[in-house]
Amino acid sequence: MTAADDLPLRDEPWYHCFGCSPRHPFGLRLDPRRTGDDAVTDTVTFSLDLCSYPGVVHGGIVTTAVDDTMANAILLEHGVLVVSSGLRVRFLAPVMAARPYVINARITEAWPGGYRVTSEVIAPSGDEVLVAYGTFAALRPDHLARMTNIDDGIAAQLRCHMVQSESSGT
């Protein structure tokens, strides 16, 4: 397995992703690792501060962790920044706080400008508690120009991990 230190942009001082930045004050601080064959894994223990009911982690927080892990699978394996275009999640059991869960994500399909990824969350017991299917669109420079008003230096760093046009391969 390869450390997440290989995750592009992670160590940039301006990078504050809620899912995977080590500097986000309230973030999940995910640390995805390559497992080979277009797949990554991560282990996360959700704090009690992230619960909707006593001891039960809010489903939106769990979904965020899964979405981030799926997107990072693409970034680590293909070097491309993506945005979620579709996400289907099915909870099979509650996710409990203060217990380590494993999130696995595997790229199942890639085409010019897009990816399909599957994911599952595994409880400490080994039981599958969530399955997810995501579709992701490669971020292009024209998307960046419409999405945000960032300085040229950061934009240049981001462009290194983007496809250049709709018809570009990935």
PDB file of C-alpha atoms in Angstrom:
ATOM      1  CA  MET A   1       0.000   0.000   0.000  1.00  0.00           C
ATOM      2  CA  THR A   2       1.150   3.535  -0.732  1.00  0.00           C
ATOM      3  CA  ALA A   3       0.807   6.367   1.775  1.00  0.00           C
ATOM      4  CA  ALA A   4      -1.599   9.200   1.154  1.00  0.00           C
ATOM      5  CA  ASP A   5       1.399  11.529   1.138  1.00  0.00           C
ATOM      6  CA  ASP A   6       1.347  10.785  -2.597  1.00  0.00           C
ATOM      7  CA  LEU A   7      -2.096  12.417  -2.782  1.00  0.00           C
ATOM      8  CA  PRO A   8      -1.576  15.490  -4.946  1.00  0.00           C
ATOM      9  CA  LEU A   9      -2.362  18.848  -3.312  1.00  0.00           C
ATOM     10  CA  ARG A  10      -2.785  17.375   0.188  1.00  0.00           C
ATOM     11  CA  ASP A  11       0.218  19.211   1.618  1.00  0.00           C
ATOM     12  CA  GLU A  12      -0.588  22.577   0.056  1.00  0.00           C
ATOM     13  CA  PRO A  13      -1.272  25.179   2.785  1.00  0.00           C
ATOM     14  CA  TRP A  14      -4.442  26.367   1.026  1.00  0.00           C
ATOM     15  CA  TYR A  15      -5.915  22.848   0.760  1.00  0.00           C
ATOM     16  CA  HIS A  16      -8.673  22.381   3.374  1.00  0.00           C
ATOM     17  CA  CYS A  17     -10.810  19.529   2.070  1.00  0.00           C
ATOM     18  CA  PHE A  18     -13.324  18.466   4.739  1.00  0.00           C
ATOM     19  CA  GLY A  19     -12.729  14.827   3.855  1.00  0.00           C
ATOM     20  CA  CYS A  20      -8.972  14.444   3.537  1.00  0.00           C
ATOM     21  CA  SER A  21      -7.075  17.570   4.550  1.00  0.00           C
ATOM     22  CA  PRO A  22      -5.009  17.102   7.685  1.00  0.00           C
ATOM     23  CA  ARG A  23      -5.487  20.837   8.365  1.00  0.00           C
ATOM     24  CA  HIS A  24      -9.278  21.107   8.332  1.00  0.00           C
ATOM     25  CA  PRO A  25     -10.219  21.887  11.956  1.00  0.00           C
ATOM     26  CA  PHE A  26     -13.437  19.817  11.890  1.00  0.00           C
ATOM     27  CA  GLY A  27     -12.691  17.490   8.986  1.00  0.00           C
ATOM     28  CA  LEU A  28     -12.526  13.735   8.744  1.00  0.00           C
ATOM     29  CA  ARG A  29      -8.773  13.663   7.950  1.00  0.00           C
ATOM     30  CA  LEU A  30      -9.118  10.636   5.712  1.00  0.00           C
ATOM     31  CA  ASP A  31      -5.857   8.974   4.688  1.00  0.00           C
ATOM     32  CA  PRO A  32      -6.514   6.860   1.569  1.00  0.00           C
ATOM     33  CA  ARG A  33      -4.043   4.167   0.573  1.00  0.00           C
ATOM     34  CA  ARG A  34      -3.624   2.402  -2.742  1.00  0.00           C
ATOM     35  CA  THR A  35      -4.358  -1.297  -2.705  1.00  0.00           C
ATOM     36  CA  GLY A  36      -3.688  -1.897  -6.408  1.00  0.00           C
ATOM     37  CA  ASP A  37      -5.929  -2.574  -9.387  1.00  0.00           C
ATOM     38  CA  ASP A  38      -7.575   0.883  -9.368  1.00  0.00           C
ATOM     39  CA  ALA A  39      -8.553   0.587  -5.697  1.00  0.00           C
ATOM     40  CA  VAL A  40      -7.930   2.383  -2.413  1.00  0.00           C
ATOM     41  CA  THR A  41      -8.789   1.757   1.214  1.00  0.00           C
ATOM     42  CA  ASP A  42      -9.098   3.947   4.265  1.00  0.00           C
ATOM     43  CA  THR A  43      -9.871   3.453   7.933  1.00  0.00           C
ATOM     44  CA  VAL A  44     -11.945   6.039   9.756  1.00  0.00           C
ATOM     45  CA  THR A  45     -13.263   6.353  13.287  1.00  0.00           C
ATOM     46  CA  PHE A  46     -16.086   8.880  13.462  1.00  0.00           C
ATOM     47  CA  SER A  47     -16.301  11.006  16.609  1.00  0.00           C
ATOM     48  CA  LEU A  48     -19.385  11.345  18.782  1.00  0.00           C
ATOM     49  CA  ASP A  49     -19.633  14.957  17.572  1.00  0.00           C
ATOM     50  CA  LEU A  50     -20.773  13.602  14.184  1.00  0.00           C
ATOM     51  CA  CYS A  51     -23.819  11.691  15.439  1.00  0.00           C
ATOM     52  CA  SER A  52     -27.448  12.285  14.540  1.00  0.00           C
ATOM     53  CA  TYR A  53     -28.783   9.913  17.209  1.00  0.00           C
ATOM     54  CA  PRO A  54     -26.877   8.772  20.289  1.00  0.00           C
ATOM     55  CA  GLY A  55     -23.865   6.832  19.032  1.00  0.00           C
ATOM     56  CA  VAL A  56     -25.097   6.693  15.412  1.00  0.00           C
ATOM     57  CA  VAL A  57     -23.054   8.681  12.895  1.00  0.00           C
ATOM     58  CA  HIS A  58     -25.077  11.020  10.664  1.00  0.00           C
ATOM     59  CA  GLY A  59     -25.615   9.366   7.285  1.00  0.00           C
ATOM     60  CA  GLY A  60     -24.524  12.482   5.422  1.00  0.00           C
ATOM     61  CA  ILE A  61     -21.158  12.411   7.182  1.00  0.00           C
ATOM     62  CA  VAL A  62     -20.635   8.739   6.309  1.00  0.00           C
ATOM     63  CA  THR A  63     -21.659   9.469   2.712  1.00  0.00           C
ATOM     64  CA  THR A  64     -19.168  12.349   2.598  1.00  0.00           C
ATOM     65  CA  ALA A  65     -16.378  10.004   3.693  1.00  0.00           C
ATOM     66  CA  VAL A  66     -17.353   7.499   1.004  1.00  0.00           C
ATOM     67  CA  ASP A  67     -17.610  10.187  -1.699  1.00  0.00           C
ATOM     68  CA  ASP A  68     -14.196  11.581  -0.762  1.00  0.00           C
ATOM     69  CA  THR A  69     -12.586   8.133  -0.767  1.00  0.00           C
ATOM     70  CA  MET A  70     -14.072   7.391  -4.193  1.00  0.00           C
ATOM     71  CA  ALA A  71     -12.831  10.690  -5.643  1.00  0.00           C
ATOM     72  CA  ASN A  72      -9.403  10.133  -4.111  1.00  0.00           C
ATOM     73  CA  ALA A  73      -9.238   6.687  -5.719  1.00  0.00           C
ATOM     74  CA  ILE A  74      -9.418   8.459  -9.088  1.00  0.00           C
ATOM     75  CA  LEU A  75      -6.886  11.100  -8.078  1.00  0.00           C
ATOM     76  CA  LEU A  76      -4.417   8.527  -6.744  1.00  0.00           C
ATOM     77  CA  GLU A  77      -4.835   5.997  -9.541  1.00  0.00           C
ATOM     78  CA  HIS A  78      -5.325   8.308 -12.554  1.00  0.00           C
ATOM     79  CA  GLY A  79      -3.967  11.653 -11.325  1.00  0.00           C
ATOM     80  CA  VAL A  80      -7.212  13.440 -12.222  1.00  0.00           C
ATOM     81  CA  LEU A  81      -9.302  15.777 -10.064  1.00  0.00           C
ATOM     82  CA  VAL A  82     -13.003  14.979 -10.271  1.00  0.00           C
ATOM     83  CA  VAL A  83     -16.361  16.194  -9.030  1.00  0.00           C
ATOM     84  CA  SER A  84     -19.256  13.941  -8.094  1.00  0.00           C
ATOM     85  CA  SER A  85     -21.976  13.814 -10.715  1.00  0.00           C
ATOM     86  CA  GLY A  86     -24.020  11.025  -9.155  1.00  0.00           C
ATOM     87  CA  LEU A  87     -23.930   9.036  -5.960  1.00  0.00           C
ATOM     88  CA  ARG A  88     -26.170   6.206  -4.843  1.00  0.00           C
ATOM     89  CA  VAL A  89     -25.767   4.980  -1.275  1.00  0.00           C
ATOM     90  CA  ARG A  90     -27.463   2.127   0.521  1.00  0.00           C
ATOM     91  CA  PHE A  91     -27.051   1.746   4.268  1.00  0.00           C
ATOM     92  CA  LEU A  92     -27.277  -1.869   5.398  1.00  0.00           C
ATOM     93  CA  ALA A  93     -26.737  -1.112   9.091  1.00  0.00           C
ATOM     94  CA  PRO A  94     -26.049   1.945  11.259  1.00  0.00           C
ATOM     95  CA  VAL A  95     -22.505   3.295  11.427  1.00  0.00           C
ATOM     96  CA  MET A  96     -21.551   3.749  15.053  1.00  0.00           C
ATOM     97  CA  ALA A  97     -19.223   6.390  16.483  1.00  0.00           C
ATOM     98  CA  ALA A  98     -15.895   5.622  18.163  1.00  0.00           C
ATOM     99  CA  ARG A  99     -15.322   2.408  16.173  1.00  0.00           C
ATOM    100  CA  PRO A 100     -12.935   1.915  13.244  1.00  0.00           C
ATOM    101  CA  TYR A 101     -14.593   1.358   9.871  1.00  0.00           C
ATOM    102  CA  VAL A 102     -12.848   0.479   6.619  1.00  0.00           C
ATOM    103  CA  ILE A 103     -13.877   2.259   3.418  1.00  0.00           C
ATOM    104  CA  ASN A 104     -12.904   0.509   0.184  1.00  0.00           C
ATOM    105  CA  ALA A 105     -13.291   2.130  -3.228  1.00  0.00           C
ATOM    106  CA  ARG A 106     -12.625   0.626  -6.652  1.00  0.00           C
ATOM    107  CA  ILE A 107     -12.745   2.275 -10.063  1.00  0.00           C
ATOM    108  CA  THR A 108     -14.924   0.036 -12.203  1.00  0.00           C
ATOM    109  CA  GLU A 109     -15.118   2.058 -15.412  1.00  0.00           C
ATOM    110  CA  ALA A 110     -13.320   4.975 -17.028  1.00  0.00           C
ATOM    111  CA  TRP A 111     -14.110   6.902 -20.206  1.00  0.00           C
ATOM    112  CA  PRO A 112     -12.926  10.237 -21.579  1.00  0.00           C
ATOM    113  CA  GLY A 113     -13.928  12.747 -18.933  1.00  0.00           C
ATOM    114  CA  GLY A 114     -15.593  10.366 -16.479  1.00  0.00           C
ATOM    115  CA  TYR A 115     -15.368   7.474 -14.056  1.00  0.00           C
ATOM    116  CA  ARG A 116     -17.598   5.009 -12.262  1.00  0.00           C
ATOM    117  CA  VAL A 117     -16.566   3.845  -8.781  1.00  0.00           C
ATOM    118  CA  THR A 118     -17.999   1.377  -6.280  1.00  0.00           C
ATOM    119  CA  SER A 119     -17.437   1.489  -2.547  1.00  0.00           C
ATOM    120  CA  GLU A 120     -18.308  -0.333   0.625  1.00  0.00           C
ATOM    121  CA  VAL A 121     -17.933   0.400   4.309  1.00  0.00           C
ATOM    122  CA  ILE A 122     -16.931  -2.489   6.536  1.00  0.00           C
ATOM    123  CA  ALA A 123     -17.667  -2.558  10.289  1.00  0.00           C
ATOM    124  CA  PRO A 124     -15.158  -3.803  12.878  1.00  0.00           C
ATOM    125  CA  SER A 125     -17.123  -7.085  12.888  1.00  0.00           C
ATOM    126  CA  GLY A 126     -16.319  -7.539   9.183  1.00  0.00           C
ATOM    127  CA  ASP A 127     -19.934  -6.917   8.157  1.00  0.00           C
ATOM    128  CA  GLU A 128     -20.680  -4.682   5.192  1.00  0.00           C
ATOM    129  CA  VAL A 129     -22.727  -1.705   6.470  1.00  0.00           C
ATOM    130  CA  LEU A 130     -22.900   0.449   3.328  1.00  0.00           C
ATOM    131  CA  VAL A 131     -22.560   0.035  -0.418  1.00  0.00           C
ATOM    132  CA  ALA A 132     -22.220   2.943  -2.837  1.00  0.00           C
ATOM    133  CA  TYR A 133     -22.014   3.578  -6.557  1.00  0.00           C
ATOM    134  CA  GLY A 134     -20.638   6.861  -7.815  1.00  0.00           C
ATOM    135  CA  THR A 135     -20.159   8.622 -11.112  1.00  0.00           C
ATOM    136  CA  PHE A 136     -17.518  11.322 -11.355  1.00  0.00           C
ATOM    137  CA  ALA A 137     -16.720  13.955 -13.973  1.00  0.00           C
ATOM    138  CA  ALA A 138     -13.144  15.022 -14.594  1.00  0.00           C
ATOM    139  CA  LEU A 139     -12.575  18.620 -13.573  1.00  0.00           C
ATOM    140  CA  ARG A 140     -11.543  20.803 -16.521  1.00  0.00           C
ATOM    141  CA  PRO A 141      -9.995  24.279 -16.524  1.00  0.00           C
ATOM    142  CA  ASP A 142     -13.240  25.830 -17.809  1.00  0.00           C
ATOM    143  CA  HIS A 143     -15.060  24.288 -14.818  1.00  0.00           C
ATOM    144  CA  LEU A 144     -12.535  25.863 -12.484  1.00  0.00           C
ATOM    145  CA  ALA A 145     -13.031  29.290 -14.022  1.00  0.00           C
ATOM    146  CA  ARG A 146     -16.798  29.060 -13.454  1.00  0.00           C
ATOM    147  CA  MET A 147     -16.649  27.512  -9.974  1.00  0.00           C
ATOM    148  CA  THR A 148     -14.342  29.703  -7.997  1.00  0.00           C
ATOM    149  CA  ASN A 149     -12.316  32.855  -7.819  1.00  0.00           C
ATOM    150  CA  ILE A 150      -8.851  31.645  -6.846  1.00  0.00           C
ATOM    151  CA  ASP A 151      -5.417  33.089  -7.410  1.00  0.00           C
ATOM    152  CA  ASP A 152      -3.363  32.108 -10.449  1.00  0.00           C
ATOM    153  CA  GLY A 153      -0.793  30.080  -8.475  1.00  0.00           C
ATOM    154  CA  ILE A 154      -3.392  27.766  -6.986  1.00  0.00           C
ATOM    155  CA  ALA A 155      -5.193  27.516 -10.324  1.00  0.00           C
ATOM    156  CA  ALA A 156      -1.923  26.419 -11.961  1.00  0.00           C
ATOM    157  CA  GLN A 157      -1.451  23.690  -9.328  1.00  0.00           C
ATOM    158  CA  LEU A 158      -4.986  22.429  -9.888  1.00  0.00           C
ATOM    159  CA  ARG A 159      -4.648  22.452 -13.696  1.00  0.00           C
ATOM    160  CA  CYS A 160      -1.833  19.892 -13.433  1.00  0.00           C
ATOM    161  CA  HIS A 161      -4.482  17.355 -12.379  1.00  0.00           C
ATOM    162  CA  MET A 162      -7.228  18.201 -14.884  1.00  0.00           C
ATOM    163  CA  VAL A 163      -8.146  16.962 -18.306  1.00  0.00           C
ATOM    164  CA  GLN A 164      -7.857  19.790 -20.762  1.00  0.00           C
ATOM    165  CA  SER A 165     -11.090  19.388 -22.736  1.00  0.00           C
ATOM    166  CA  GLU A 166     -14.331  17.425 -22.840  1.00  0.00           C
ATOM    167  CA  SER A 167     -12.895  15.076 -25.450  1.00  0.00           C
ATOM    168  CA  SER A 168      -9.570  14.511 -23.641  1.00  0.00           C
ATOM    169  CA  GLY A 169      -8.794  11.022 -22.486  1.00  0.00           C
ATOM    170  CA  THR A 170      -8.180  10.296 -18.819  1.00  0.00           C
TER     171      THR A 170
END
